[in-house]
mmCIF file of C-alpha atoms and ligand atoms in Angstrom:
data_model
loop_
_atom_site.group_PDB
_atom_site.id
_atom_site.type_symbol
_atom_site.label_atom_id
_atom_site.label_comp_id
_atom_site.label_asym_id
_atom_site.label_seq_id
_atom_site.Cartn_x
_atom_site.Cartn_y
_atom_site.Cartn_z
ATOM 1 C CA MET A 132 151.060 139.547 -38.235
ATOM 2 C CA THR A 133 147.979 137.485 -39.103
ATOM 3 C CA PRO A 134 144.847 139.166 -40.536
ATOM 4 C CA LYS A 135 142.909 138.097 -37.430
ATOM 5 C CA ILE A 136 145.372 139.863 -35.123
ATOM 6 C CA GLU A 137 145.398 142.896 -37.387
ATOM 7 C CA ARG A 138 141.582 143.140 -37.170
ATOM 8 C CA PHE A 139 141.712 142.682 -33.398
ATOM 9 C CA LEU A 140 144.250 145.494 -33.044
ATOM 10 C CA ASN A 141 142.277 147.821 -35.319
ATOM 11 C CA GLN A 142 138.960 147.262 -33.591
ATOM 12 C CA THR A 143 140.007 147.286 -29.962
ATOM 13 C CA HIS A 144 141.820 149.886 -27.963
ATOM 14 C CA ILE A 145 143.251 148.055 -24.977
ATOM 15 C CA GLU A 146 145.691 149.336 -22.370
ATOM 16 C CA THR A 147 149.249 148.365 -23.273
ATOM 17 C CA PRO A 148 151.272 146.289 -22.899
ATOM 18 C CA PHE A 149 149.419 143.149 -23.931
ATOM 19 C CA LEU A 150 149.969 139.927 -25.838
ATOM 20 C CA VAL A 151 147.484 138.759 -28.453
ATOM 21 C CA VAL A 152 147.744 135.217 -29.820
ATOM 22 C CA ASP A 153 145.984 133.858 -32.912
ATOM 23 C CA LEU A 154 144.924 130.301 -32.101
ATOM 24 C CA ASP A 155 144.457 129.478 -35.776
ATOM 25 C CA GLN A 156 148.138 130.239 -36.272
ATOM 26 C CA ILE A 157 149.015 127.903 -33.372
ATOM 27 C CA ALA A 158 147.106 125.209 -35.270
ATOM 28 C CA THR A 159 148.810 126.097 -38.558
ATOM 29 C CA ASN A 160 152.261 125.922 -36.963
ATOM 30 C CA TYR A 161 151.436 122.564 -35.377
ATOM 31 C CA GLN A 162 150.185 121.175 -38.674
ATOM 32 C CA ALA A 163 153.225 122.477 -40.572
ATOM 33 C CA LEU A 164 155.548 120.576 -38.242
ATOM 34 C CA ARG A 165 153.277 117.525 -38.426
ATOM 35 C CA ALA A 166 153.496 117.632 -42.242
ATOM 36 C CA ALA A 167 157.275 118.142 -42.239
ATOM 37 C CA LEU A 168 157.921 115.270 -39.791
ATOM 38 C CA PRO A 169 154.959 112.931 -40.147
ATOM 39 C CA VAL A 170 156.657 110.003 -38.392
ATOM 40 C CA ALA A 171 157.324 111.909 -35.153
ATOM 41 C CA ASP A 172 154.903 112.391 -32.264
ATOM 42 C CA ILE A 173 154.665 116.039 -31.251
ATOM 43 C CA TYR A 174 154.986 116.800 -27.531
ATOM 44 C CA TYR A 175 154.336 120.537 -27.222
ATOM 45 C CA ALA A 176 156.747 122.095 -24.693
ATOM 46 C CA VAL A 177 154.178 123.671 -22.377
ATOM 47 C CA LYS A 178 156.577 126.212 -20.890
ATOM 48 C CA ALA A 179 156.689 128.226 -24.141
ATOM 49 C CA ASN A 180 153.083 129.328 -23.630
ATOM 50 C CA PRO A 181 150.943 127.407 -21.143
ATOM 51 C CA ALA A 182 147.718 129.417 -21.634
ATOM 52 C CA GLN A 183 144.620 127.241 -21.580
ATOM 53 C CA PRO A 184 143.372 128.314 -25.032
ATOM 54 C CA VAL A 185 146.716 127.279 -26.547
ATOM 55 C CA LEU A 186 146.685 123.911 -24.779
ATOM 56 C CA ARG A 187 143.032 123.283 -25.680
ATOM 57 C CA THR A 188 143.757 124.064 -29.334
ATOM 58 C CA LEU A 189 146.594 121.546 -29.325
ATOM 59 C CA VAL A 190 144.556 118.889 -27.483
ATOM 60 C CA GLY A 191 141.996 119.276 -30.263
ATOM 61 C CA LEU A 192 144.697 118.583 -32.841
ATOM 62 C CA GLY A 193 145.866 115.426 -31.096
ATOM 63 C CA SER A 194 149.101 116.833 -29.681
ATOM 64 C CA CYS A 195 151.014 115.283 -26.809
ATOM 65 C CA PHE A 196 152.633 117.483 -24.162
ATOM 66 C CA ASP A 197 156.017 117.939 -22.521
ATOM 67 C CA ALA A 198 155.508 119.237 -18.974
ATOM 68 C CA ALA A 199 158.232 120.432 -16.614
ATOM 69 C CA SER A 200 156.284 120.543 -13.327
ATOM 70 C CA VAL A 201 153.135 119.235 -11.669
ATOM 71 C CA ALA A 202 151.509 122.614 -12.322
ATOM 72 C CA GLU A 203 152.130 122.140 -16.051
ATOM 73 C CA VAL A 204 150.757 118.587 -15.872
ATOM 74 C CA ASP A 205 147.649 120.045 -14.206
ATOM 75 C CA ASP A 206 147.402 122.683 -16.952
ATOM 76 C CA CYS A 207 147.448 119.962 -19.620
ATOM 77 C CA LEU A 208 144.844 117.870 -17.821
ATOM 78 C CA ALA A 209 142.614 120.934 -17.333
ATOM 79 C CA ALA A 210 142.815 121.494 -21.088
ATOM 80 C CA GLY A 211 141.567 117.943 -21.664
ATOM 81 C CA ALA A 212 144.861 116.150 -22.343
ATOM 82 C CA ASP A 213 145.083 112.409 -21.693
ATOM 83 C CA PRO A 214 147.770 111.777 -19.016
ATOM 84 C CA ALA A 215 149.054 108.958 -21.234
ATOM 85 C CA ARG A 216 150.056 111.676 -23.723
ATOM 86 C CA ILE A 217 152.046 113.748 -21.231
ATOM 87 C CA SER A 218 155.774 113.427 -20.679
ATOM 88 C CA TYR A 219 157.391 114.780 -17.509
ATOM 89 C CA GLY A 220 160.441 116.088 -19.329
ATOM 90 C CA ASN A 221 162.295 117.944 -16.596
ATOM 91 C CA THR A 222 165.350 116.018 -15.436
ATOM 92 C CA VAL A 223 165.193 117.839 -12.071
ATOM 93 C CA LYS A 224 162.028 116.940 -10.163
ATOM 94 C CA ARG A 225 160.889 117.195 -6.571
ATOM 95 C CA GLN A 226 160.347 113.650 -5.309
ATOM 96 C CA ARG A 227 156.770 114.231 -4.158
ATOM 97 C CA ASP A 228 155.980 115.873 -7.515
ATOM 98 C CA ILE A 229 156.917 112.610 -9.222
ATOM 99 C CA ALA A 230 154.499 110.816 -6.891
ATOM 100 C CA ARG A 231 151.761 113.324 -7.742
ATOM 101 C CA ALA A 232 152.359 113.083 -11.501
ATOM 102 C CA HIS A 233 152.272 109.295 -11.254
ATOM 103 C CA GLU A 234 148.999 109.503 -9.323
ATOM 104 C CA LEU A 235 147.637 111.697 -12.113
ATOM 105 C CA GLY A 236 148.506 109.021 -14.673
ATOM 106 C CA VAL A 237 151.783 110.280 -16.173
ATOM 107 C CA ARG A 238 153.912 107.288 -17.231
ATOM 108 C CA LEU A 239 156.816 108.835 -19.176
ATOM 109 C CA TYR A 240 159.705 110.554 -17.393
ATOM 110 C CA ALA A 241 163.069 112.118 -18.281
ATOM 111 C CA PHE A 242 166.187 111.808 -16.154
ATOM 112 C CA ASP A 243 169.947 112.299 -16.500
ATOM 113 C CA SER A 244 171.397 111.027 -13.217
ATOM 114 C CA ILE A 245 171.378 107.991 -10.931
ATOM 115 C CA GLU A 246 169.922 110.132 -8.156
ATOM 116 C CA GLU A 247 166.871 111.053 -10.234
ATOM 117 C CA LEU A 248 166.498 107.455 -11.370
ATOM 118 C CA HIS A 249 166.199 106.326 -7.736
ATOM 119 C CA LYS A 250 163.433 108.891 -7.128
ATOM 120 C CA LEU A 251 161.582 107.613 -10.196
ATOM 121 C CA ALA A 252 161.967 103.976 -9.136
ATOM 122 C CA VAL A 253 160.348 104.787 -5.775
ATOM 123 C CA GLU A 254 157.559 107.111 -6.919
ATOM 124 C CA ALA A 255 156.770 106.004 -10.472
ATOM 125 C CA PRO A 256 157.505 102.230 -10.534
ATOM 126 C CA GLY A 257 157.177 100.546 -13.906
ATOM 127 C CA SER A 258 157.090 103.863 -15.800
ATOM 128 C CA LYS A 259 158.849 104.467 -19.084
ATOM 129 C CA VAL A 260 162.010 106.487 -18.565
ATOM 130 C CA TYR A 261 164.319 108.149 -21.048
ATOM 131 C CA CYS A 262 167.813 109.466 -20.493
ATOM 132 C CA ARG A 263 168.853 112.878 -21.701
ATOM 133 C CA ILE A 264 172.334 113.053 -23.186
ATOM 134 C CA LEU A 265 174.624 116.058 -23.540
ATOM 135 C CA VAL A 266 174.908 117.431 -27.084
ATOM 136 C CA SER A 267 176.454 120.542 -28.590
ATOM 137 C CA ASN A 268 174.263 123.647 -28.374
ATOM 138 C CA GLY A 269 176.499 125.591 -30.793
ATOM 139 C CA GLY A 270 174.473 127.477 -33.372
ATOM 140 C CA ALA A 271 171.591 128.063 -30.951
ATOM 141 C CA GLN A 272 170.605 131.620 -30.130
ATOM 142 C CA TRP A 273 169.159 130.527 -26.790
ATOM 143 C CA PRO A 274 171.476 127.656 -25.719
ATOM 144 C CA LEU A 275 170.597 125.416 -22.766
ATOM 145 C CA SER A 276 174.226 124.882 -21.675
ATOM 146 C CA ARG A 277 175.413 121.798 -19.809
ATOM 147 C CA LYS A 278 172.627 122.079 -17.260
ATOM 148 C CA PHE A 279 170.804 119.021 -18.645
ATOM 149 C CA GLY A 280 172.020 115.684 -19.923
ATOM 150 C CA CYS A 281 174.888 113.298 -19.175
ATOM 151 C CA GLU A 282 177.697 111.750 -21.178
ATOM 152 C CA LEU A 283 177.074 108.684 -23.318
ATOM 153 C CA ASP A 284 178.817 106.098 -21.132
ATOM 154 C CA MET A 285 176.804 107.261 -18.141
ATOM 155 C CA ALA A 286 173.564 107.174 -20.157
ATOM 156 C CA ARG A 287 174.297 103.587 -21.171
ATOM 157 C CA ASP A 288 174.908 102.489 -17.575
ATOM 158 C CA LEU A 289 171.854 104.354 -16.295
ATOM 159 C CA MET A 290 169.540 102.692 -18.798
ATOM 160 C CA LEU A 291 170.746 99.273 -17.662
ATOM 161 C CA THR A 292 170.265 100.316 -14.043
ATOM 162 C CA ALA A 293 166.762 101.565 -14.843
ATOM 163 C CA GLU A 294 165.798 98.050 -15.844
ATOM 164 C CA ASP A 295 167.263 96.627 -12.628
ATOM 165 C CA LEU A 296 165.246 99.174 -10.636
ATOM 166 C CA GLY A 297 161.956 98.032 -12.133
ATOM 167 C CA LEU A 298 161.554 100.901 -14.571
ATOM 168 C CA ASP A 299 160.972 100.565 -18.307
ATOM 169 C CA PRO A 300 164.130 101.873 -20.096
ATOM 170 C CA HIS A 301 162.413 103.468 -23.043
ATOM 171 C CA GLY A 302 164.671 105.844 -24.937
ATOM 172 C CA ILE A 303 167.199 108.647 -25.299
ATOM 173 C CA SER A 304 166.570 112.384 -25.540
ATOM 174 C CA PHE A 305 168.539 115.518 -26.274
ATOM 175 C CA HIS A 306 167.958 119.205 -26.913
ATOM 176 C CA VAL A 307 170.187 121.010 -29.404
ATOM 177 C CA GLY A 308 169.426 124.440 -27.900
ATOM 178 C CA SER A 309 166.531 126.770 -28.532
ATOM 179 C CA GLN A 310 166.249 128.864 -31.705
ATOM 180 C CA GLN A 311 168.755 126.512 -33.318
ATOM 181 C CA MET A 312 169.629 127.786 -36.791
ATOM 182 C CA ASP A 313 171.825 124.882 -37.875
ATOM 183 C CA PRO A 314 170.086 121.651 -38.980
ATOM 184 C CA ALA A 315 173.432 119.812 -38.759
ATOM 185 C CA ARG A 316 173.174 119.977 -34.946
ATOM 186 C CA TRP A 317 170.342 117.454 -35.028
ATOM 187 C CA GLU A 318 172.405 115.186 -37.276
ATOM 188 C CA MET A 319 175.313 115.204 -34.811
ATOM 189 C CA ALA A 320 173.011 114.666 -31.839
ATOM 190 C CA ILE A 321 171.207 111.780 -33.544
ATOM 191 C CA GLY A 322 174.610 110.192 -34.185
ATOM 192 C CA ARG A 323 175.415 110.407 -30.474
ATOM 193 C CA ALA A 324 172.059 108.988 -29.456
ATOM 194 C CA ALA A 325 172.521 106.132 -31.947
ATOM 195 C CA MET A 326 175.790 105.157 -30.226
ATOM 196 C CA VAL A 327 173.904 104.639 -26.978
ATOM 197 C CA PHE A 328 171.273 102.596 -28.817
ATOM 198 C CA SER A 329 173.905 100.286 -30.293
ATOM 199 C CA ASP A 330 175.913 99.963 -27.059
ATOM 200 C CA LEU A 331 172.754 98.915 -25.277
ATOM 201 C CA ARG A 332 171.736 96.540 -28.029
ATOM 202 C CA GLU A 333 175.068 94.775 -27.491
ATOM 203 C CA ALA A 334 174.253 94.624 -23.792
ATOM 204 C CA GLY A 335 170.913 93.002 -24.619
ATOM 205 C CA LEU A 336 168.668 96.021 -24.193
ATOM 206 C CA GLU A 337 166.622 97.274 -27.147
ATOM 207 C CA LEU A 338 165.541 100.911 -26.742
ATOM 208 C CA LYS A 339 162.315 101.994 -28.413
ATOM 209 C CA MET A 340 162.284 105.773 -28.587
ATOM 210 C CA ILE A 341 164.405 108.768 -29.557
ATOM 211 C CA ASP A 342 163.327 112.202 -28.380
ATOM 212 C CA LEU A 343 164.760 114.879 -30.697
ATOM 213 C CA GLY A 344 163.872 117.744 -28.354
ATOM 214 C CA GLY A 345 162.831 121.210 -29.428
ATOM 215 C CA GLY A 346 164.912 124.035 -30.850
ATOM 216 C CA PHE A 347 163.127 124.553 -34.185
ATOM 217 C CA PRO A 348 163.477 128.271 -34.932
ATOM 218 C CA ALA A 349 160.946 131.042 -35.402
ATOM 219 C CA ARG A 350 161.414 133.974 -37.764
ATOM 220 C CA TYR A 351 162.873 136.711 -35.596
ATOM 221 C CA ARG A 352 164.685 139.723 -36.984
ATOM 222 C CA GLY A 353 167.517 138.459 -39.183
ATOM 223 C CA ASP A 354 166.392 134.813 -38.874
ATOM 224 C CA GLU A 355 163.945 134.745 -41.756
ATOM 225 C CA GLY A 356 163.894 132.017 -44.369
ATOM 226 C CA ARG A 357 164.817 128.723 -42.764
ATOM 227 C CA PRO A 358 161.899 126.482 -43.631
ATOM 228 C CA ALA A 359 160.858 123.652 -41.293
ATOM 229 C CA ASP A 360 161.477 121.254 -44.176
ATOM 230 C CA ASP A 361 165.264 121.859 -43.975
ATOM 231 C CA PHE A 362 165.277 120.631 -40.408
ATOM 232 C CA ALA A 363 162.997 117.720 -41.142
ATOM 233 C CA ALA A 364 165.170 116.615 -44.073
ATOM 234 C CA ALA A 365 168.339 116.772 -41.951
ATOM 235 C CA ILE A 366 166.658 114.789 -39.192
ATOM 236 C CA MET A 367 165.260 112.096 -41.466
ATOM 237 C CA ASN A 368 168.577 111.720 -43.315
ATOM 238 C CA ALA A 369 170.425 111.232 -40.049
ATOM 239 C CA MET A 370 167.784 108.854 -38.698
ATOM 240 C CA THR A 371 167.972 106.682 -41.803
ATOM 241 C CA ARG A 372 171.763 106.782 -41.851
ATOM 242 C CA HIS A 373 172.047 105.639 -38.222
ATOM 243 C CA PHE A 374 169.029 103.381 -37.798
ATOM 244 C CA GLY A 375 168.289 102.112 -41.312
ATOM 245 C CA ASN A 376 164.962 100.330 -41.509
ATOM 246 C CA ASN A 377 164.896 99.838 -37.784
ATOM 247 C CA LEU A 378 163.622 103.329 -36.881
ATOM 248 C CA PRO A 379 162.715 103.780 -33.224
ATOM 249 C CA ASP A 380 159.608 105.780 -32.277
ATOM 250 C CA MET A 381 160.410 109.457 -32.738
ATOM 251 C CA ILE A 382 159.314 112.345 -30.528
ATOM 252 C CA VAL A 383 159.822 116.082 -30.982
ATOM 253 C CA GLU A 384 159.180 118.670 -28.267
ATOM 254 C CA PRO A 385 158.682 122.004 -30.016
ATOM 255 C CA GLY A 386 157.750 125.088 -28.021
ATOM 256 C CA ARG A 387 158.986 128.159 -29.810
ATOM 257 C CA CYS A 388 158.095 127.138 -33.368
ATOM 258 C CA ILE A 389 154.482 126.440 -32.344
ATOM 259 C CA ALA A 390 153.797 129.555 -30.270
ATOM 260 C CA ALA A 391 156.159 132.377 -31.283
ATOM 261 C CA GLU A 392 154.793 133.414 -34.651
ATOM 262 C CA ALA A 393 151.202 133.220 -33.413
ATOM 263 C CA GLY A 394 151.650 136.150 -31.018
ATOM 264 C CA VAL A 395 152.095 139.923 -31.090
ATOM 265 C CA ILE A 396 152.884 142.184 -28.129
ATOM 266 C CA GLN A 397 151.541 145.688 -28.423
ATOM 267 C CA SER A 398 153.443 148.303 -26.449
ATOM 268 C CA GLU A 399 153.304 152.078 -26.138
ATOM 269 C CA VAL A 400 156.324 154.291 -26.665
ATOM 270 C CA LEU A 401 156.840 156.221 -23.417
ATOM 271 C CA LEU A 402 159.726 158.438 -24.485
ATOM 272 C CA VAL A 403 162.081 159.101 -27.376
ATOM 273 C CA SER A 404 165.150 161.049 -26.280
ATOM 274 C CA ARG A 405 168.842 161.716 -26.954
ATOM 275 C CA LYS A 406 171.854 161.676 -24.648
ATOM 276 C CA THR A 407 173.814 164.420 -26.457
ATOM 277 C CA TYR A 408 172.921 167.087 -29.024
ATOM 278 C CA ASP A 409 174.976 165.592 -31.822
ATOM 279 C CA ASP A 410 174.451 161.836 -31.360
ATOM 280 C CA PRO A 411 172.173 160.483 -34.085
ATOM 281 C CA THR A 412 171.180 157.550 -31.856
ATOM 282 C CA ARG A 413 167.853 158.043 -30.123
ATOM 283 C CA TRP A 414 166.807 156.172 -26.986
ATOM 284 C CA VAL A 415 163.331 154.698 -27.351
ATOM 285 C CA TYR A 416 161.574 153.525 -24.178
ATOM 286 C CA PHE A 417 158.736 150.989 -24.499
ATOM 287 C CA ASP A 418 156.210 150.194 -21.765
ATOM 288 C CA VAL A 419 157.332 146.568 -21.829
ATOM 289 C CA GLY A 420 160.882 145.401 -21.153
ATOM 290 C CA LYS A 421 163.038 142.658 -19.727
ATOM 291 C CA PHE A 422 160.982 142.420 -16.541
ATOM 292 C CA GLY A 423 157.644 142.636 -18.334
ATOM 293 C CA GLY A 424 158.154 139.450 -20.343
ATOM 294 C CA LEU A 425 161.009 140.173 -22.754
ATOM 295 C CA ALA A 426 163.552 138.188 -20.742
ATOM 296 C CA GLU A 427 164.888 136.554 -23.890
ATOM 297 C CA THR A 428 166.404 139.877 -24.926
ATOM 298 C CA MET A 429 169.096 138.942 -22.398
ATOM 299 C CA ASP A 430 172.415 139.336 -24.248
ATOM 300 C CA GLU A 431 170.190 140.504 -27.128
ATOM 301 C CA ALA A 432 169.717 136.819 -27.983
ATOM 302 C CA ILE A 433 166.179 136.956 -29.319
ATOM 303 C CA ARG A 434 165.394 139.920 -31.597
ATOM 304 C CA TYR A 435 161.727 140.700 -32.023
ATOM 305 C CA PRO A 436 160.751 142.406 -35.260
ATOM 306 C CA VAL A 437 159.240 145.796 -34.372
ATOM 307 C CA ALA A 438 156.447 147.375 -36.442
ATOM 308 C CA THR A 439 155.438 150.998 -35.972
ATOM 309 C CA PRO A 440 152.681 153.249 -37.339
ATOM 310 C CA HIS A 441 155.387 155.183 -39.270
ATOM 311 C CA ASP A 442 156.905 152.235 -41.148
ATOM 312 C CA GLY A 443 158.015 153.224 -44.649
ATOM 313 C CA THR A 444 159.187 156.696 -43.557
ATOM 314 C CA PRO A 445 162.877 157.641 -42.972
ATOM 315 C CA GLU A 446 164.574 155.794 -40.123
ATOM 316 C CA GLY A 447 167.525 156.336 -37.811
ATOM 317 C CA PRO A 448 169.506 154.271 -35.277
ATOM 318 C CA VAL A 449 168.008 153.604 -31.854
ATOM 319 C CA VAL A 450 168.687 151.937 -28.542
ATOM 320 C CA ILE A 451 165.519 150.260 -27.280
ATOM 321 C CA ALA A 452 164.865 150.085 -23.531
ATOM 322 C CA GLY A 453 162.127 148.994 -21.141
ATOM 323 C CA PRO A 454 160.201 151.144 -18.658
ATOM 324 C CA THR A 455 161.724 150.105 -15.310
ATOM 325 C CA CYS A 456 164.401 151.907 -13.312
ATOM 326 C CA ASP A 457 166.816 148.985 -13.629
ATOM 327 C CA GLY A 458 169.890 149.606 -15.766
ATOM 328 C CA ALA A 459 169.671 146.028 -17.030
ATOM 329 C CA ASP A 460 166.312 146.820 -18.608
ATOM 330 C CA VAL A 461 167.809 147.688 -22.005
ATOM 331 C CA LEU A 462 166.566 145.467 -24.824
ATOM 332 C CA TYR A 463 168.844 146.267 -27.764
ATOM 333 C CA GLU A 464 171.952 148.418 -27.720
ATOM 334 C CA LYS A 465 174.727 146.392 -29.399
ATOM 335 C CA TYR A 466 172.430 145.049 -32.115
ATOM 336 C CA ARG A 467 171.528 148.162 -34.047
ATOM 337 C CA TYR A 468 167.826 148.586 -34.635
ATOM 338 C CA THR A 469 166.624 151.469 -36.742
ATOM 339 C CA LEU A 470 163.167 152.966 -36.217
ATOM 340 C CA PRO A 471 161.305 155.807 -37.975
ATOM 341 C CA LEU A 472 162.454 159.315 -37.106
ATOM 342 C CA ALA A 473 158.785 160.244 -36.720
ATOM 343 C CA LEU A 474 158.320 157.823 -33.807
ATOM 344 C CA GLY A 475 157.251 159.596 -30.621
ATOM 345 C CA ALA A 476 155.732 159.137 -27.158
ATOM 346 C CA GLY A 477 152.212 157.747 -27.337
ATOM 347 C CA ASP A 478 152.790 155.749 -30.519
ATOM 348 C CA ARG A 479 151.886 152.090 -30.312
ATOM 349 C CA VAL A 480 154.426 149.579 -31.599
ATOM 350 C CA ASN A 481 153.966 145.873 -32.297
ATOM 351 C CA LEU A 482 156.585 143.343 -31.335
ATOM 352 C CA LEU A 483 156.104 140.444 -33.704
ATOM 353 C CA CYS A 484 156.867 136.777 -33.222
ATOM 354 C CA ALA A 485 156.195 137.203 -29.508
ATOM 355 C CA GLY A 486 153.872 134.307 -28.612
ATOM 356 C CA ALA A 487 156.544 132.111 -26.989
ATOM 357 C CA TYR A 488 158.564 132.683 -23.812
ATOM 358 C CA THR A 489 157.067 136.125 -23.097
ATOM 359 C CA SER A 490 153.880 136.179 -20.984
ATOM 360 C CA VAL A 491 155.264 133.577 -18.581
ATOM 361 C CA TYR A 492 158.502 135.490 -18.074
ATOM 362 C CA ALA A 493 156.846 138.671 -16.758
ATOM 363 C CA SER A 494 157.646 139.646 -13.154
ATOM 364 C CA GLN A 495 154.701 140.240 -10.844
ATOM 365 C CA ARG A 496 155.187 143.863 -9.799
ATOM 366 C CA PHE A 497 158.731 145.046 -10.344
ATOM 367 C CA ASN A 498 158.659 148.857 -10.134
ATOM 368 C CA GLY A 499 154.863 148.591 -9.881
ATOM 369 C CA PHE A 500 154.427 147.317 -13.430
ATOM 370 C CA ALA A 501 151.829 144.550 -13.681
ATOM 371 C CA PRO A 502 152.358 141.614 -16.052
ATOM 372 C CA MET A 503 150.989 142.189 -19.544
ATOM 373 C CA ALA A 504 147.408 141.214 -20.285
ATOM 374 C CA GLU A 505 146.850 138.252 -22.627
ATOM 375 C CA TYR A 506 144.227 137.750 -25.327
ATOM 376 C CA TYR A 507 143.676 134.512 -27.213
ATOM 377 C CA ILE A 508 141.557 134.906 -30.318
HETATM 378 C C1 PLP B 900 162.271 124.213 -23.481
HETATM 379 C C2 PLP B 900 162.261 122.798 -23.905
HETATM 380 C C3 PLP B 900 161.732 122.433 -25.135
HETATM 381 C C4 PLP B 900 161.231 123.439 -26.138
HETATM 382 O O1 PLP B 900 162.272 124.045 -26.808
HETATM 383 P P1 PLP B 900 162.005 125.064 -28.027
HETATM 384 O O2 PLP B 900 163.335 125.558 -28.366
HETATM 385 O O3 PLP B 900 161.073 126.108 -27.520
HETATM 386 O O4 PLP B 900 161.365 124.273 -29.123
HETATM 387 C C5 PLP B 900 161.681 121.094 -25.443
HETATM 388 N N1 PLP B 900 162.141 120.161 -24.591
HETATM 389 C C6 PLP B 900 162.663 120.460 -23.390
HETATM 390 C C7 PLP B 900 163.135 119.374 -22.498
HETATM 391 C C8 PLP B 900 162.743 121.790 -23.014
HETATM 392 O O5 PLP B 900 163.277 122.093 -21.824
#
């Protein structure tokens, strides 16, 4: 937790649950990635936290943006972003949304199929397009599956077709999966992308850009100590190995590693109870759960560090659950958290590393619970 957030929490007594984000930490995280990978352009993945103060902070730092919908393009523009610095990175777009984005000045689009390429040719003629390829998401705690990307031979053909359709075949992208703990995944993916580059070079088409996606991890519980430099070194080694002195333009699209560690969710403990007299495991119910923004606890994938007012006192095993009447609203049961024995109803707990993929995941009114409030300081 940053000193600014700590002061905010000490001075204000706001109804829980809420998210507080330190904008200085957003800037620090951006600059750390910038320093680790100085040759790459940073396209912030807006979906991680699209709040205006976050976007304005990043516009001020010269960031580019990766948007997944017209609404996200609008959010970037409202924050002062230049449309020439926005990429429409979703490979699944409504045709009239492409037309709208093009009207707004967006000139860089992702695709992974011939069908999407035809839409782009009609609605965004002359634009730069890049093809997303399938890569392994092993090692990622929040994998993106086979939903996006195509195989290499298809990518090669599609890039040639893009040129025939009057588009500008610009580059290749991939995403190694979110919260990716293994730097070697980027090396493998870069190797695959490089094969498409060289196949196309043989066919007379010189691509200009490689988009290395997001996936850079934040420090959740158990994930501490993987510095950004490890990932940057792996990426630069692979880039040099495959492209030599002929490096294409490089893009990264970080979401989580910019926003996560800048945010804290404060929640109130509603109940601490037991299911039997002799079971040492207590059930701890927070006033925020899976439907209130903690969707990434699905399969216990993302593990938020939890701080309590009793830290440093004796602890025991707990199951942590959310406040709704849905049986799926259990946050951690298999992964054994321990929390202080002194913890009780009314205590406020802080979920750390919670600035990414939380506020936007909250349901509107499930069980009558409103989405958490948000503060950007
Ligand atoms: C979600 C997403 C990102 C951001 O991923 P992180 O793991 O949060 O860094 C980047 N690019 C695309 C295309 C995405 O869908």
